PDB file of C-alpha atoms and ligand atoms in Angstrom:
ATOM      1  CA  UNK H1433      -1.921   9.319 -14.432  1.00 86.00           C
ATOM      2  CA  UNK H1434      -3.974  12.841 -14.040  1.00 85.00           C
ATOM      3  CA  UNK H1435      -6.373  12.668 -11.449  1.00 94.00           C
ATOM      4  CA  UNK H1436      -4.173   9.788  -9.107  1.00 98.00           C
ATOM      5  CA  UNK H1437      -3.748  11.041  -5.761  1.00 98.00           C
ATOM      6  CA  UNK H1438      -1.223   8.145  -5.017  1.00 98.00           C
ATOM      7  CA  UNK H1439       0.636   9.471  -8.408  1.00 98.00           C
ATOM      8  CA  UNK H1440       0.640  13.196  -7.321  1.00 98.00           C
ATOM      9  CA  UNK H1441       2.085  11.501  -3.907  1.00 98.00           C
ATOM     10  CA  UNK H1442       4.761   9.754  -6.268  1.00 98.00           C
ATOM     11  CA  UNK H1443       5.520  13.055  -8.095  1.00 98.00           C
ATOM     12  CA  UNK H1444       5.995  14.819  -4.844  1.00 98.00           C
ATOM     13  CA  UNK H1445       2.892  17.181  -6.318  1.00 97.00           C
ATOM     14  CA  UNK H1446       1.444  16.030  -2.915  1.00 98.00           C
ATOM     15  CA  UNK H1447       2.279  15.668   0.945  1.00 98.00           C
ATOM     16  CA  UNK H1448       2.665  12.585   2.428  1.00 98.00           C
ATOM     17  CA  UNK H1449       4.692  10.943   5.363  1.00 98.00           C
ATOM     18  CA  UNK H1450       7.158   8.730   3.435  1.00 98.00           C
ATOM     19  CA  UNK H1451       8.720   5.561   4.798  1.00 98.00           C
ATOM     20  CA  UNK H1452      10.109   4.215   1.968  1.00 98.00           C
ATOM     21  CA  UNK H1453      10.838   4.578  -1.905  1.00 98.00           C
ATOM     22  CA  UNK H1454      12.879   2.411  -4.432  1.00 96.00           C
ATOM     23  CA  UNK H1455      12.622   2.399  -8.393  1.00 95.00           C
ATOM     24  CA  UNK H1456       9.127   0.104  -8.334  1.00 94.00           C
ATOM     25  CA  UNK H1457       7.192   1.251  -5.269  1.00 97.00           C
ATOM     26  CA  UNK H1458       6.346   3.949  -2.632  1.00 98.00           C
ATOM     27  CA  UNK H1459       5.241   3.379   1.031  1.00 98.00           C
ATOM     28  CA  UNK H1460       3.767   6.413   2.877  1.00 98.00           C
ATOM     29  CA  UNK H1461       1.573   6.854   6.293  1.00 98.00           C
ATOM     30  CA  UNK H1462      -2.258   6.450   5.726  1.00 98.00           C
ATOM     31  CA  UNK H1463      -4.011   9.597   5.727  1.00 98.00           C
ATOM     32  CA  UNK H1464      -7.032   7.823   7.922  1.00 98.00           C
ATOM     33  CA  UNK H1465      -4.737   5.307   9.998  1.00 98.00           C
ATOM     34  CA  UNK H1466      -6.926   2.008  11.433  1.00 98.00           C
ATOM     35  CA  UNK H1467      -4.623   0.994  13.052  1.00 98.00           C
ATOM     36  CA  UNK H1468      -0.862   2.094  15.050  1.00 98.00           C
ATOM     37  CA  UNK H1469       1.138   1.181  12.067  1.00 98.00           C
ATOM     38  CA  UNK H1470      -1.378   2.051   9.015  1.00 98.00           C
ATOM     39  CA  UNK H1471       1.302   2.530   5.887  1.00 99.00           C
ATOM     40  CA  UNK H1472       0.626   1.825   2.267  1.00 99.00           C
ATOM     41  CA  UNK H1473       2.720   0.404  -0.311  1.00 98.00           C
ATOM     42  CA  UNK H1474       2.195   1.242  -3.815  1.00 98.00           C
ATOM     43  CA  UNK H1475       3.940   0.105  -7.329  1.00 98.00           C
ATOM     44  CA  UNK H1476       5.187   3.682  -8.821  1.00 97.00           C
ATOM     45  CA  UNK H1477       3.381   1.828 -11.870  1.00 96.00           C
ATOM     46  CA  UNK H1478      -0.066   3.065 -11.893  1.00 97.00           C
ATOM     47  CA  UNK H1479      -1.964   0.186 -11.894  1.00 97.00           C
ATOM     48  CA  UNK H1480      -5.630   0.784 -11.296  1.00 97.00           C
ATOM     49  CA  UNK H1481      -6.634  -2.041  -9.048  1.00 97.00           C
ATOM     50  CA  UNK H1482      -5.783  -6.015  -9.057  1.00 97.00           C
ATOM     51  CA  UNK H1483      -8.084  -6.242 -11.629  1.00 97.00           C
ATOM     52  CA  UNK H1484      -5.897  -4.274 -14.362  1.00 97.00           C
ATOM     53  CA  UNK H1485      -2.812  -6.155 -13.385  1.00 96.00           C
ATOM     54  CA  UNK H1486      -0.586  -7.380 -16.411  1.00 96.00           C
ATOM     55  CA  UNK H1487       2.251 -10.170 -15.979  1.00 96.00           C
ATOM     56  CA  UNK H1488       4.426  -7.441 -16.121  1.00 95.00           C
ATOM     57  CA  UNK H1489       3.410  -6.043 -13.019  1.00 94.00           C
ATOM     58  CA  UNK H1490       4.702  -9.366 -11.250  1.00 94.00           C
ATOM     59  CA  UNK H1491       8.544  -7.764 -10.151  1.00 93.00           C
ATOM     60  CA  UNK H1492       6.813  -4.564  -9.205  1.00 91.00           C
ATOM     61  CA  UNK H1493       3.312  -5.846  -7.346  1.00 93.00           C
ATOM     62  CA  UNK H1494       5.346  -8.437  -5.464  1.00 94.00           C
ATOM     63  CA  UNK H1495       8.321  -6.063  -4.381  1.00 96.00           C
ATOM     64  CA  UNK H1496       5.281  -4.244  -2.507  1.00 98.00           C
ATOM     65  CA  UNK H1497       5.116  -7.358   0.215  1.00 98.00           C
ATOM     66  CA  UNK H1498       8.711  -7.582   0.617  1.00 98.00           C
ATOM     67  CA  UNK H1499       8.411  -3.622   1.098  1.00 98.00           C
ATOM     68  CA  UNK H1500       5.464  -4.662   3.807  1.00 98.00           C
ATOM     69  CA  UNK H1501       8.000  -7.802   5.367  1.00 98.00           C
ATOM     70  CA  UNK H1502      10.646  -5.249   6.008  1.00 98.00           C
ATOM     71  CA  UNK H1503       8.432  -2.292   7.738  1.00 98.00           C
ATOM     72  CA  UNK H1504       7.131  -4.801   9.902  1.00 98.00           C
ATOM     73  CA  UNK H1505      10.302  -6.002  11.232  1.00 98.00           C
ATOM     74  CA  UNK H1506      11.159  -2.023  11.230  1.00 98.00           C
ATOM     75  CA  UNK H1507       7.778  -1.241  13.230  1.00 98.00           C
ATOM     76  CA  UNK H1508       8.625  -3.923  15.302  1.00 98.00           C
ATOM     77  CA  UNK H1509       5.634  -5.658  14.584  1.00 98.00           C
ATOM     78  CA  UNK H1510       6.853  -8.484  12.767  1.00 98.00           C
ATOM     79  CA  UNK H1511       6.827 -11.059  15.574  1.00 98.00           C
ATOM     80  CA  UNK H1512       3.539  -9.807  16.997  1.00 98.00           C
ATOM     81  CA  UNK H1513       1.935 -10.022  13.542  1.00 98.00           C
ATOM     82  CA  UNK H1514       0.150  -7.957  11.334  1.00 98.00           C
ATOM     83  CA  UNK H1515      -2.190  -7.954   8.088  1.00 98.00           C
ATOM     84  CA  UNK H1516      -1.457  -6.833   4.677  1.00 98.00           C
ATOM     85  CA  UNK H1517      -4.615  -6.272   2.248  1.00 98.00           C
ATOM     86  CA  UNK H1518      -5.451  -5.004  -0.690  1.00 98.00           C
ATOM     87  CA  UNK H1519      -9.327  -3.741  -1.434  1.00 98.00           C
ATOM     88  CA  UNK H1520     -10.373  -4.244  -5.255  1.00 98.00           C
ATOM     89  CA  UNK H1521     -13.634  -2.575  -6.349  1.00 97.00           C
ATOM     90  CA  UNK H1522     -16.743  -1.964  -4.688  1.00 96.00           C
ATOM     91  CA  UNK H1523     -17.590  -4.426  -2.826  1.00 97.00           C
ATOM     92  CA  UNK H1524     -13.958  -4.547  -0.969  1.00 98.00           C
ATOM     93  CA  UNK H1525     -14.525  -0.860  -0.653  1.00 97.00           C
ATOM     94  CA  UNK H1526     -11.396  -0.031  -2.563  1.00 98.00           C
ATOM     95  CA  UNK H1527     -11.337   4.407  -2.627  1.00 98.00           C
ATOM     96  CA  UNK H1528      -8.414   5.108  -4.539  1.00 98.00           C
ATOM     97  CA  UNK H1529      -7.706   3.704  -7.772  1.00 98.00           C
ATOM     98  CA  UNK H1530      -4.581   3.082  -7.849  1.00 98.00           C
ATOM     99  CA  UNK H1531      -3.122   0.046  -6.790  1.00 98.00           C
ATOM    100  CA  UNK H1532      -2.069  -0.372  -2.692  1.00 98.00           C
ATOM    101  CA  UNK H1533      -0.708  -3.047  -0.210  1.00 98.00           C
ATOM    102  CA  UNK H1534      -2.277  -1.569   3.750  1.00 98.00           C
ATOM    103  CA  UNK H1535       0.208  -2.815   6.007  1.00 98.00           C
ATOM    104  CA  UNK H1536      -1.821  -2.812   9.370  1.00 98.00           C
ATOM    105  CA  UNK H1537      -0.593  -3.703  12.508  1.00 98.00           C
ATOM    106  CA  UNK H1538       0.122  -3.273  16.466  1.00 98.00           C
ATOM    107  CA  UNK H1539      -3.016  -3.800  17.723  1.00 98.00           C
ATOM    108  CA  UNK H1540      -5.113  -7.441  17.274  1.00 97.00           C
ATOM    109  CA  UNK H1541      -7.335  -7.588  14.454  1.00 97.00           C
ATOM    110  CA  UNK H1542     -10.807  -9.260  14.131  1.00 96.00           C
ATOM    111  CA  UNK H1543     -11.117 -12.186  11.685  1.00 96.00           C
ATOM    112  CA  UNK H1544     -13.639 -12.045   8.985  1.00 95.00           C
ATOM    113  CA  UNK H1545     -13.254  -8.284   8.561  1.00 91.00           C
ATOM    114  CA  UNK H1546     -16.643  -6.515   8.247  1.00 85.00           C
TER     115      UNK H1546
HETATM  116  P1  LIG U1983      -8.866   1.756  -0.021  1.00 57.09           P
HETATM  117  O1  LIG U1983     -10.169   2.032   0.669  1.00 57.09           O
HETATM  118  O2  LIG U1983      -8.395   0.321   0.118  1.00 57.09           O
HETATM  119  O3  LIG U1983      -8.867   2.205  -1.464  1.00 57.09           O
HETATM  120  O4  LIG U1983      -7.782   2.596   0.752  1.00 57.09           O
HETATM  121  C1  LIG U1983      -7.471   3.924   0.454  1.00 57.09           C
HETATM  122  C2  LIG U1983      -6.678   4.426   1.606  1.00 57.09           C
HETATM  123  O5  LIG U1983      -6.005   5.607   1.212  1.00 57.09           O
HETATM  124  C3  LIG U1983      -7.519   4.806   2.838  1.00 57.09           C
HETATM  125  O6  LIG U1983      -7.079   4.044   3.958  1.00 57.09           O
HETATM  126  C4  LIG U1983      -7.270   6.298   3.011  1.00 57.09           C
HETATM  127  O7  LIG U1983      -7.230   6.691   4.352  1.00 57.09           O
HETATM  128  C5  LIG U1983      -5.940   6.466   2.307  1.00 57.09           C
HETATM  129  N1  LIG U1983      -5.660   7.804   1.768  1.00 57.09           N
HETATM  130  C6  LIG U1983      -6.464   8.540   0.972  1.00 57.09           C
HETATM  131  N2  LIG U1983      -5.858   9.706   0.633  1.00 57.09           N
HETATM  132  C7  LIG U1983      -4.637   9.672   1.221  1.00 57.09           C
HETATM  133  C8  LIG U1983      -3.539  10.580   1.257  1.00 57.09           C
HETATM  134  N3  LIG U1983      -3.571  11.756   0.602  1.00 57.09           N
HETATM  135  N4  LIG U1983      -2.444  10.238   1.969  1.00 57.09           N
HETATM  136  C9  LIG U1983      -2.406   9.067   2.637  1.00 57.09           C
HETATM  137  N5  LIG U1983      -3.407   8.168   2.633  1.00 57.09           N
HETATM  138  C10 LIG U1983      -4.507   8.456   1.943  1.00 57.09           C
END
């Protein structure tokens, strides 16, 4: 998709720390990170937000949380805990347009969020 800076990530047309790739998704370090571990997980798809999802996005949108299970026991953060999210629109403050799982962790987290 032109304009995607997640798909310029995918296409290697843009840096990024990257922590993991397979044929259906792409985890990289956040850019802005909230948190010690701050990665995001995205279907190689480009799937604007959960809004746009399709039922054939179900293999690739749920590979992205066992993506998120295994860099937490990687991370070491697995036992600990951590929170996976995924912004959609404005009101969630979603940025980039393309869908992403945060996988946030390492430090303990406020419940609601702001
Ligand atoms: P959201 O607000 O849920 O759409 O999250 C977008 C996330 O993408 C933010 O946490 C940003 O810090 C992150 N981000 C934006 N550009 C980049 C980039 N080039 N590389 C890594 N992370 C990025």
């Amino acid at each position: 998709m032109p304009n995607c800076i997640f798909c310029d990530i995918i296409q290697r047309k843009m840096s990024a720390k990257i922590v993991f790739e397979d044929s259906y998704s792409l985890a990289f370090e956040d850019i802005n990170p909230k948190a010690p571990t701050h990665i995001l997980i995205i279907p190689k798809r480009h799937i604007e937000s959960v809004n746009a999802m399709t039922e054939e996005d179900e293999l690739a949108l749920g590979r992205l949380f066992l993506v998120a299970r295994d860099l937490a026991q990687e991370r070491k953060i697995n036992r600990s805990g951590f929170r996976t999210v995924i912004n959609t629109g404005h009101n969630a403050g979603q940025s980039v347009f393309h869908v992403h799982l945060h996988l946030l962790g390492g430090r303990p987290m406020a419940w609601p969020p702001g």
